[in-house]
Amino acid sequence: MALRFRKSFKIAPGVRINLSKSGVSTSVGGKGLTANLSKRGTRVTTSIPGSGFSASKLYGKRSKGAVEAAPTPLWAHVLTWLMIAAFLWWIFS
């Protein structure tokens, strides 16, 4: 039996910080569309809420044995944190 660890903290509506054994990641979005930025790359998940249907695609590094893709671009991380900062500024101002 494999042991797993995962903890998620909501820092703003639609923005979460996720902690696990493999590292830290940031999730942006909600029901229907979510983007997750981690050391593995960017995973975009779309779904039809309540139906059980979803699709997910990982952009960035590939599985073992595959040719390594380009890492998640810096602009994606910067854009995510700018959106978080703007949203927090909007809430608290």
Backbone as JSON, one array per atom type, in Angstrom:
{
  "sequence": "MALRFRKSFKIAPGVRINLSKSGVSTSVGGKGLTANLSKRGTRVTTSIPGSGFSASKLYGKRSKGAVEAAPTPLWAHVLTWLMIAAFLWWIFS",
  "N": [[0.85, -1.18, 0.0], [0.64, 2.17, -0.89], [1.7, 5.21, 0.56], [0.37, 8.45, 0.72], [0.7, 12.0, 0.65], [-0.96, 15.04, 0.83], [-1.8, 18.42, 0.89], [-3.87, 21.22, 0.73], [-4.18, 24.71, 0.38], [-6.41, 27.36, 0.41], [-5.95, 30.46, -0.98], [-7.16, 32.59, -2.15], [-10.3, 33.26, -3.8], [-10.65, 30.76, -6.15], [-7.91, 30.27, -6.28], [-5.31, 28.21, -5.25], [-2.79, 26.85, -3.09], [-0.87, 24.02, -3.26], [0.46, 21.35, -1.4], [2.63, 18.59, -1.36], [4.25, 15.33, -1.14], [5.88, 15.38, -3.36], [6.37, 18.05, -3.87], [5.63, 21.61, -4.26], [2.78, 23.25, -5.63], [0.73, 25.42, -7.68], [-2.66, 26.11, -8.08], [-5.04, 27.41, -10.3], [-8.24, 28.54, -10.94], [-11.46, 26.96, -11.23], [-14.48, 25.1, -10.89], [-14.97, 23.39, -13.85], [-12.77, 24.52, -15.31], [-9.36, 24.35, -14.73], [-6.03, 25.31, -14.03], [-2.89, 24.03, -13.27], [0.18, 24.74, -11.92], [3.32, 23.39, -11.66], [6.42, 21.7, -10.72], [6.54, 19.71, -12.57], [5.4, 20.72, -14.82], [2.76, 22.42, -16.61], [-0.53, 21.66, -15.95], [-3.59, 21.44, -17.49], [-6.96, 21.22, -16.84], [-10.14, 20.41, -17.91], [-13.68, 20.26, -17.5], [-17.08, 19.01, -17.34], [-19.07, 20.21, -15.05], [-20.52, 18.21, -12.52], [-21.1, 16.09, -14.16], [-19.16, 14.14, -14.37], [-17.47, 13.87, -16.51], [-14.32, 14.64, -17.81], [-11.28, 16.18, -19.0], [-7.76, 16.16, -19.27], [-4.6, 17.71, -19.7], [-1.1, 17.65, -19.83], [1.35, 20.07, -20.03], [4.66, 20.5, -20.73], [7.23, 18.88, -18.98], [7.66, 15.42, -19.8], [6.63, 11.93, -19.36], [8.68, 9.28, -17.9], [11.38, 8.19, -19.9], [10.5, 9.41, -22.2], [11.03, 12.03, -24.63], [12.25, 14.99, -23.3], [10.25, 17.81, -22.8], [10.04, 21.4, -23.23], [10.51, 23.37, -20.26], [7.97, 24.72, -18.03], [7.06, 27.9, -19.09], [8.54, 30.92, -17.87], [6.94, 33.19, -17.99], [4.36, 32.22, -17.55], [4.27, 31.55, -14.84], [4.82, 34.08, -13.75], [2.62, 35.55, -14.72], [0.53, 34.22, -13.39], [1.09, 34.82, -10.65], [0.89, 37.62, -10.78], [-1.83, 37.89, -11.37], [-2.9, 36.86, -9.01], [-1.9, 38.74, -7.14], [-3.16, 41.09, -8.09], [-5.84, 40.41, -7.71], [-5.96, 40.07, -4.9], [-5.26, 42.69, -4.14], [-7.5, 44.03, -5.14], [-9.51, 42.93, -3.53], [-8.78, 43.75, -0.9], [-8.58, 46.49, -1.02]],
  "CA": [[0.0, 0.0, 0.0], [1.42, 3.39, -0.99], [1.25, 6.32, 1.39], [0.37, 9.73, 0.01], [0.49, 13.21, 1.44], [-1.37, 16.19, 0.03], [-2.51, 19.44, 1.63], [-4.18, 22.33, -0.15], [-4.59, 25.93, 1.09], [-7.08, 28.36, -0.43], [-5.43, 31.78, -0.65], [-8.13, 33.54, -2.72], [-11.26, 32.49, -4.59], [-10.11, 30.22, -7.39], [-6.45, 30.13, -6.22], [-4.9, 27.31, -4.19], [-1.41, 26.37, -2.99], [-0.93, 22.59, -2.96], [1.68, 20.77, -0.87], [2.65, 17.13, -1.37], [5.6, 14.78, -1.02], [6.67, 15.7, -4.56], [6.68, 19.47, -3.95], [4.61, 22.65, -4.14], [2.21, 23.68, -6.9], [-0.31, 26.45, -7.6], [-3.82, 25.84, -8.93], [-5.85, 28.59, -10.58], [-9.46, 28.18, -11.64], [-12.5, 26.35, -10.41], [-15.26, 24.08, -11.59], [-15.0, 23.54, -15.3], [-11.45, 24.78, -15.89], [-8.32, 24.57, -13.74], [-4.64, 25.21, -14.47], [-2.02, 23.72, -12.15], [1.58, 25.01, -12.23], [4.2, 22.65, -10.75], [7.73, 21.41, -11.3], [6.33, 18.78, -13.69], [4.88, 21.49, -15.94], [1.43, 23.0, -16.41], [-1.62, 20.75, -16.27], [-4.88, 22.11, -17.69], [-8.05, 20.26, -16.73], [-11.47, 20.93, -18.21], [-14.72, 19.29, -17.16], [-18.48, 19.43, -17.31], [-19.38, 20.02, -13.64], [-21.64, 17.36, -12.17], [-21.32, 15.0, -15.11], [-18.12, 13.12, -14.26], [-16.64, 13.93, -17.7], [-13.25, 15.61, -17.74], [-10.1, 15.94, -19.82], [-6.61, 16.8, -18.67], [-3.41, 17.66, -20.54], [0.1, 18.16, -19.19], [2.27, 20.78, -20.9], [5.95, 20.6, -20.05], [7.99, 17.65, -18.92], [6.92, 14.21, -20.15], [6.88, 10.78, -18.51], [10.0, 8.68, -18.0], [11.71, 7.58, -21.18], [10.08, 10.24, -23.33], [11.87, 13.19, -24.87], [11.84, 16.04, -22.39], [9.73, 19.02, -23.42], [10.5, 22.63, -22.59], [9.89, 23.6, -18.96], [6.91, 25.72, -18.0], [7.69, 29.21, -19.31], [8.54, 31.83, -16.73], [5.81, 34.13, -18.1], [3.15, 31.61, -17.0], [4.34, 31.72, -13.39], [4.7, 35.52, -13.47], [1.23, 35.93, -14.96], [-0.28, 33.67, -12.3], [1.29, 35.61, -9.43], [0.33, 38.96, -11.0], [-3.28, 37.78, -11.23], [-3.17, 36.69, -7.58], [-1.66, 40.03, -6.49], [-4.22, 42.03, -8.49], [-7.08, 40.01, -7.08], [-5.85, 40.4, -3.48], [-5.33, 44.14, -4.04], [-8.89, 44.4, -5.38], [-10.31, 42.53, -2.37], [-8.43, 44.46, 0.33], [-8.5, 47.95, -1.14]],
  "C": [[0.9, 1.24, 0.0], [0.82, 4.47, -0.1], [1.36, 7.6, 0.59], [0.17, 10.85, 1.0], [0.11, 14.33, 0.49], [-2.14, 17.14, 0.93], [-2.68, 20.63, 0.72], [-4.68, 23.51, 0.7], [-5.22, 26.89, 0.1], [-6.56, 29.73, -0.03], [-6.3, 32.91, -1.21], [-9.15, 32.7, -3.49], [-10.65, 32.05, -5.92], [-8.6, 30.02, -7.41], [-6.09, 29.28, -5.01], [-3.41, 27.04, -4.26], [-1.51, 24.92, -2.53], [0.43, 22.11, -2.5], [1.56, 19.26, -0.92], [4.07, 16.65, -1.19], [6.47, 15.2, -2.19], [6.96, 17.19, -4.7], [5.48, 20.37, -3.79], [4.09, 22.98, -5.53], [1.14, 24.73, -6.63], [-1.42, 26.07, -8.57], [-4.64, 27.11, -9.07], [-7.06, 28.14, -11.38], [-10.46, 27.56, -10.68], [-13.21, 25.27, -11.19], [-15.26, 24.38, -13.08], [-13.65, 23.75, -15.94], [-10.45, 25.11, -14.79], [-6.95, 24.42, -14.39], [-3.78, 25.01, -13.23], [-0.57, 23.88, -12.61], [2.45, 24.3, -11.21], [5.53, 22.39, -11.43], [7.63, 20.44, -12.47], [5.88, 19.5, -14.95], [3.53, 22.09, -15.6], [0.38, 21.99, -16.86], [-2.91, 21.55, -16.36], [-5.96, 21.04, -17.7], [-9.36, 20.97, -17.02], [-12.48, 19.84, -17.89], [-16.1, 19.89, -17.36], [-18.94, 19.16, -15.88], [-20.64, 19.16, -13.43], [-21.84, 16.16, -13.06], [-20.33, 13.85, -14.93], [-17.2, 13.08, -15.47], [-15.56, 15.0, -17.53], [-12.12, 15.21, -18.69], [-8.95, 16.73, -19.22], [-5.41, 16.66, -19.6], [-2.25, 18.32, -19.81], [0.98, 18.8, -20.25], [3.58, 20.92, -20.14], [6.64, 19.27, -20.1], [7.1, 16.45, -19.19], [7.28, 13.08, -19.19], [8.26, 10.2, -18.76], [10.2, 8.03, -19.36], [11.33, 8.41, -22.39], [11.07, 11.4, -23.49], [11.35, 14.33, -24.01], [11.4, 17.28, -23.15], [10.29, 20.24, -22.69], [9.81, 22.81, -21.25], [8.79, 24.65, -19.06], [7.54, 27.1, -18.14], [7.54, 30.11, -18.08], [7.34, 32.77, -16.78], [4.53, 33.54, -17.51], [3.12, 31.75, -15.49], [4.16, 33.2, -13.0], [3.26, 35.98, -13.64], [0.32, 35.43, -13.85], [-0.15, 34.51, -11.04], [0.8, 37.05, -9.6], [-1.19, 38.95, -10.86], [-3.67, 37.63, -9.76], [-3.01, 38.02, -6.86], [-2.75, 41.03, -6.82], [-5.53, 41.7, -7.81], [-7.07, 40.35, -5.59], [-5.92, 41.91, -3.27], [-6.77, 44.61, -4.19], [-9.76, 44.09, -4.17], [-10.05, 43.45, -1.18], [-8.32, 45.96, 0.17], [-9.87, 48.59, -1.09]]
}
